PDB file of C-alpha atoms in Angstrom:
ATOM      1  CA  MET A1244      -0.126   0.000   0.170  1.00 56.00           C
ATOM      2  CA  LEU A1245       1.480   3.411  -0.950  1.00 61.00           C
ATOM      3  CA  LEU A1246       0.962   6.577   0.791  1.00 64.00           C
ATOM      4  CA  ALA A1247      -0.127   9.509  -1.095  1.00 65.00           C
ATOM      5  CA  VAL A1248       2.303  12.220  -1.126  1.00 68.00           C
ATOM      6  CA  ASN A1249       1.374  15.820  -1.574  1.00 66.00           C
ATOM      7  CA  THR A1250       3.611  17.319  -4.256  1.00 74.00           C
ATOM      8  CA  SER A1251       1.791  20.444  -4.830  1.00 80.00           C
ATOM      9  CA  TYR A1252       2.979  23.188  -2.564  1.00 79.00           C
ATOM     10  CA  GLN A1253       0.871  26.240  -1.668  1.00 83.00           C
ATOM     11  CA  PRO A1254       2.313  29.421  -0.677  1.00 81.00           C
ATOM     12  CA  SER A1255       0.887  28.893   2.820  1.00 84.00           C
ATOM     13  CA  ASP A1256       3.061  26.023   3.340  1.00 84.00           C
ATOM     14  CA  TYR A1257       5.934  28.374   3.544  1.00 88.00           C
ATOM     15  CA  LEU A1258       4.316  30.681   5.986  1.00 91.00           C
ATOM     16  CA  PRO A1259       6.169  29.233   9.055  1.00 90.00           C
ATOM     17  CA  ILE A1260       9.641  29.678   7.268  1.00 92.00           C
ATOM     18  CA  VAL A1261       8.615  33.217   6.733  1.00 94.00           C
ATOM     19  CA  ILE A1262       7.390  33.909  10.091  1.00 95.00           C
ATOM     20  CA  GLN A1263      10.512  32.397  11.685  1.00 96.00           C
ATOM     21  CA  PHE A1264      12.762  34.477   9.307  1.00 95.00           C
ATOM     22  CA  GLY A1265      10.836  37.597  10.246  1.00 97.00           C
ATOM     23  CA  LEU A1266      11.199  37.037  13.878  1.00 97.00           C
ATOM     24  CA  ALA A1267      15.009  36.424  13.615  1.00 97.00           C
ATOM     25  CA  VAL A1268      15.360  39.712  11.674  1.00 97.00           C
ATOM     26  CA  ALA A1269      13.024  41.559  14.097  1.00 98.00           C
ATOM     27  CA  PHE A1270      15.165  40.192  17.148  1.00 97.00           C
ATOM     28  CA  VAL A1271      18.432  41.281  15.677  1.00 97.00           C
ATOM     29  CA  ALA A1272      17.104  44.871  14.750  1.00 97.00           C
ATOM     30  CA  PHE A1273      15.382  45.030  18.274  1.00 97.00           C
ATOM     31  CA  ALA A1274      18.723  44.039  19.975  1.00 96.00           C
ATOM     32  CA  MET A1275      20.706  46.497  17.909  1.00 95.00           C
ATOM     33  CA  VAL A1276      18.183  49.390  18.658  1.00 96.00           C
ATOM     34  CA  VAL A1277      18.037  48.738  22.321  1.00 95.00           C
ATOM     35  CA  SER A1278      21.699  48.454  22.977  1.00 92.00           C
ATOM     36  CA  HIS A1279      22.162  51.748  21.018  1.00 91.00           C
ATOM     37  CA  LEU A1280      19.557  53.504  23.025  1.00 92.00           C
ATOM     38  CA  VAL A1281      20.343  51.934  26.567  1.00 92.00           C
ATOM     39  CA  GLY A1282      24.188  51.531  26.178  1.00 85.00           C
ATOM     40  CA  PRO A1283      26.477  54.116  27.794  1.00 80.00           C
ATOM     41  CA  LYS A1284      27.657  57.152  25.675  1.00 83.00           C
ATOM     42  CA  ARG A1285      30.940  58.206  27.293  1.00 83.00           C
ATOM     43  CA  HIS A1286      33.327  59.276  24.590  1.00 83.00           C
ATOM     44  CA  SER A1287      37.013  59.964  25.373  1.00 85.00           C
ATOM     45  CA  ARG A1288      40.341  59.764  23.596  1.00 82.00           C
ATOM     46  CA  VAL A1289      41.080  56.564  25.583  1.00 78.00           C
ATOM     47  CA  LYS A1290      37.730  55.015  24.844  1.00 76.00           C
ATOM     48  CA  ASP A1291      37.629  55.753  21.136  1.00 76.00           C
ATOM     49  CA  ALA A1292      41.249  54.461  20.673  1.00 74.00           C
ATOM     50  CA  SER A1293      41.699  51.071  18.998  1.00 70.00           C
ATOM     51  CA  PHE A1294      42.260  48.365  21.636  1.00 65.00           C
ATOM     52  CA  GLU A1295      43.244  44.738  21.166  1.00 63.00           C
ATOM     53  CA  CYS A1296      44.322  42.556  23.840  1.00 65.00           C
ATOM     54  CA  GLY A1297      45.748  45.280  26.160  1.00 63.00           C
ATOM     55  CA  ILE A1298      48.921  45.454  23.993  1.00 67.00           C
ATOM     56  CA  GLU A1299      49.805  48.862  22.528  1.00 67.00           C
ATOM     57  CA  SER A1300      49.970  48.792  18.590  1.00 66.00           C
ATOM     58  CA  VAL A1301      53.211  49.363  17.537  1.00 75.00           C
ATOM     59  CA  GLY A1302      54.453  49.329  13.952  1.00 76.00           C
ATOM     60  CA  ASN A1303      52.609  48.676  10.577  1.00 79.00           C
ATOM     61  CA  ALA A1304      49.533  46.468  10.616  1.00 73.00           C
ATOM     62  CA  ARG A1305      50.362  45.488   6.921  1.00 79.00           C
ATOM     63  CA  THR A1306      53.440  43.456   7.831  1.00 79.00           C
ATOM     64  CA  PRO A1307      53.397  39.957   6.008  1.00 79.00           C
ATOM     65  CA  ILE A1308      52.324  36.796   7.692  1.00 78.00           C
ATOM     66  CA  SER A1309      54.199  33.536   6.927  1.00 75.00           C
ATOM     67  CA  VAL A1310      52.381  31.534   4.366  1.00 79.00           C
ATOM     68  CA  LYS A1311      52.826  28.432   6.608  1.00 79.00           C
ATOM     69  CA  TYR A1312      50.111  29.896   9.046  1.00 81.00           C
ATOM     70  CA  PHE A1313      47.572  29.774   6.080  1.00 84.00           C
ATOM     71  CA  LEU A1314      48.746  26.507   4.721  1.00 83.00           C
ATOM     72  CA  THR A1315      48.131  24.987   8.186  1.00 84.00           C
ATOM     73  CA  ALA A1316      44.795  26.498   8.401  1.00 86.00           C
ATOM     74  CA  ILE A1317      43.808  25.028   5.030  1.00 87.00           C
ATOM     75  CA  LEU A1318      45.239  21.705   5.818  1.00 87.00           C
ATOM     76  CA  PHE A1319      43.321  21.653   9.057  1.00 88.00           C
ATOM     77  CA  VAL A1320      40.201  22.255   7.441  1.00 88.00           C
ATOM     78  CA  LEU A1321      40.675  19.805   4.703  1.00 85.00           C
ATOM     79  CA  PHE A1322      41.635  16.985   6.972  1.00 84.00           C
ATOM     80  CA  ASP A1323      38.962  17.799   9.197  1.00 88.00           C
ATOM     81  CA  VAL A1324      36.235  17.648   6.512  1.00 86.00           C
ATOM     82  CA  GLU A1325      37.669  14.299   5.346  1.00 85.00           C
ATOM     83  CA  VAL A1326      37.290  12.954   8.729  1.00 85.00           C
ATOM     84  CA  ILE A1327      33.567  14.007   8.618  1.00 88.00           C
ATOM     85  CA  PHE A1328      33.110  11.782   5.862  1.00 85.00           C
ATOM     86  CA  MET A1329      34.207   8.734   8.004  1.00 88.00           C
ATOM     87  CA  TYR A1330      31.340   9.236  10.508  1.00 88.00           C
ATOM     88  CA  PRO A1331      28.468   8.149   7.959  1.00 89.00           C
ATOM     89  CA  TRP A1332      30.692   5.486   6.780  1.00 89.00           C
ATOM     90  CA  ALA A1333      31.245   4.002  10.306  1.00 89.00           C
ATOM     91  CA  VAL A1334      27.598   4.163  11.001  1.00 89.00           C
ATOM     92  CA  ASN A1335      26.496   2.198   7.890  1.00 90.00           C
ATOM     93  CA  PHE A1336      29.483  -0.006   7.792  1.00 88.00           C
ATOM     94  CA  ARG A1337      27.692  -3.253   7.830  1.00 90.00           C
ATOM     95  CA  GLN A1338      25.115  -2.201   5.189  1.00 93.00           C
ATOM     96  CA  LEU A1339      27.872  -1.213   2.583  1.00 91.00           C
ATOM     97  CA  GLY A1340      29.724  -4.526   3.025  1.00 91.00           C
ATOM     98  CA  THR A1341      32.926  -5.331   1.260  1.00 93.00           C
ATOM     99  CA  ALA A1342      32.474  -2.543  -1.331  1.00 93.00           C
ATOM    100  CA  GLY A1343      32.007  -0.006   1.039  1.00 92.00           C
ATOM    101  CA  PHE A1344      35.294  -1.243   2.958  1.00 93.00           C
ATOM    102  CA  VAL A1345      37.341  -1.164  -0.178  1.00 94.00           C
ATOM    103  CA  GLU A1346      35.987   2.341  -1.056  1.00 93.00           C
ATOM    104  CA  MET A1347      37.106   3.533   2.444  1.00 92.00           C
ATOM    105  CA  ILE A1348      40.533   1.957   2.270  1.00 94.00           C
ATOM    106  CA  ILE A1349      41.214   3.591  -1.114  1.00 94.00           C
ATOM    107  CA  PHE A1350      39.948   7.022   0.312  1.00 91.00           C
ATOM    108  CA  MET A1351      42.102   6.585   3.279  1.00 91.00           C
ATOM    109  CA  ALA A1352      44.992   5.778   0.979  1.00 93.00           C
ATOM    110  CA  LEU A1353      44.501   8.925  -0.932  1.00 91.00           C
ATOM    111  CA  LEU A1354      44.294  10.790   2.415  1.00 89.00           C
ATOM    112  CA  MET A1355      47.457   9.374   3.654  1.00 90.00           C
ATOM    113  CA  ALA A1356      49.193  10.030   0.202  1.00 92.00           C
ATOM    114  CA  GLY A1357      48.301  13.530   0.632  1.00 88.00           C
ATOM    115  CA  PHE A1358      49.347  13.882   4.139  1.00 88.00           C
ATOM    116  CA  GLY A1359      52.763  12.290   3.321  1.00 90.00           C
ATOM    117  CA  TYR A1360      53.171  14.859   0.585  1.00 89.00           C
ATOM    118  CA  VAL A1361      52.435  17.757   3.075  1.00 86.00           C
ATOM    119  CA  ILE A1362      55.004  16.081   5.323  1.00 87.00           C
ATOM    120  CA  LYS A1363      57.551  15.716   2.585  1.00 89.00           C
ATOM    121  CA  LYS A1364      57.115  19.400   1.553  1.00 84.00           C
ATOM    122  CA  GLY A1365      57.764  20.635   5.152  1.00 82.00           C
ATOM    123  CA  ILE A1366      54.506  22.615   5.579  1.00 81.00           C
ATOM    124  CA  LEU A1367      54.022  21.529   8.995  1.00 78.00           C
ATOM    125  CA  ARG A1368      57.563  22.559   9.864  1.00 80.00           C
ATOM    126  CA  TRP A1369      57.426  25.974  11.574  1.00 72.00           C
ATOM    127  CA  ASN A1370      60.831  26.602  13.175  1.00 72.00           C
ATOM    128  CA  GLU A1371      63.375  25.622  10.248  1.00 64.00           C
ATOM    129  CA  ALA A1372      63.491  26.924   6.538  1.00 58.00           C
ATOM    130  CA  VAL A1373      62.967  24.181   4.089  1.00 49.00           C
ATOM    131  CA  PRO A1374      64.999  24.532   1.024  1.00 52.00           C
ATOM    132  CA  SER A1375      62.589  22.379  -1.017  1.00 52.00           C
ATOM    133  CA  GLN A1376      59.779  24.715  -0.343  1.00 50.00           C
ATOM    134  CA  THR A1377      59.966  28.167  -2.053  1.00 49.00           C
ATOM    135  CA  PHE A1378      57.302  30.638  -2.668  1.00 51.00           C
ATOM    136  CA  ALA A1379      59.366  33.367  -4.187  1.00 53.00           C
ATOM    137  CA  ALA A1380      60.700  33.565  -7.737  1.00 53.00           C
ATOM    138  CA  LYS A1381      64.141  31.780  -7.985  1.00 54.00           C
ATOM    139  CA  PRO A1382      67.117  33.911  -8.588  1.00 54.00           C
ATOM    140  CA  VAL A1383      68.333  34.452 -12.073  1.00 55.00           C
ATOM    141  CA  LEU A1384      71.606  32.649 -12.612  1.00 56.00           C
ATOM    142  CA  LYS A1385      74.488  34.368 -14.352  1.00 59.00           C
ATOM    143  CA  ASN A1386      75.268  33.340 -17.942  1.00 59.00           C
ATOM    144  CA  GLN A1387      77.931  30.546 -17.393  1.00 57.00           C
ATOM    145  CA  PRO A1388      78.778  27.576 -19.594  1.00 57.00           C
ATOM    146  CA  ALA A1389      77.239  24.498 -18.154  1.00 56.00           C
ATOM    147  CA  GLU A1390      79.942  21.867 -17.179  1.00 58.00           C
ATOM    148  CA  ILE A1391      80.121  18.523 -18.941  1.00 57.00           C
ATOM    149  CA  GLY A1392      77.861  15.811 -17.520  1.00 53.00           C
ATOM    150  CA  GLN A1393      75.393  18.433 -15.990  1.00 53.00           C
ATOM    151  CA  ALA A1394      71.919  18.608 -17.229  1.00 52.00           C
ATOM    152  CA  ALA A1395      70.897  22.045 -18.595  1.00 48.00           C
TER     153      ALA A1395
END
């Protein structure tokens, strides 16, 4: 016996979603207006100065940050998302059978190959310079004749 499913939606079916969205926007607007009206309005040179962690700002804020910081952040997100794929697999492990197990082994092999590449490139080494990893343009060599036996 099949259940009848209503596939024609009326605009009134979306009314709860519209109401919830409207209430969320109204709450945000209400909170902003009330905090502006009720909050203190004491302005001074000290209060209006930029503040971060109690440390005085010294130097230029445009100093370059090591690219290793961003690479580490991207790698964390990448491996974190890949681990998220393992939870549904673990829940459905018995239903997926041998094919699901083989697919996860292939997935883990690719994941470990990527992790090995990251370690080989030295992206996770913070305290030492890695000569194999350069992000700047290579220096131009002077015009010198190549020695015999060296590849050009």
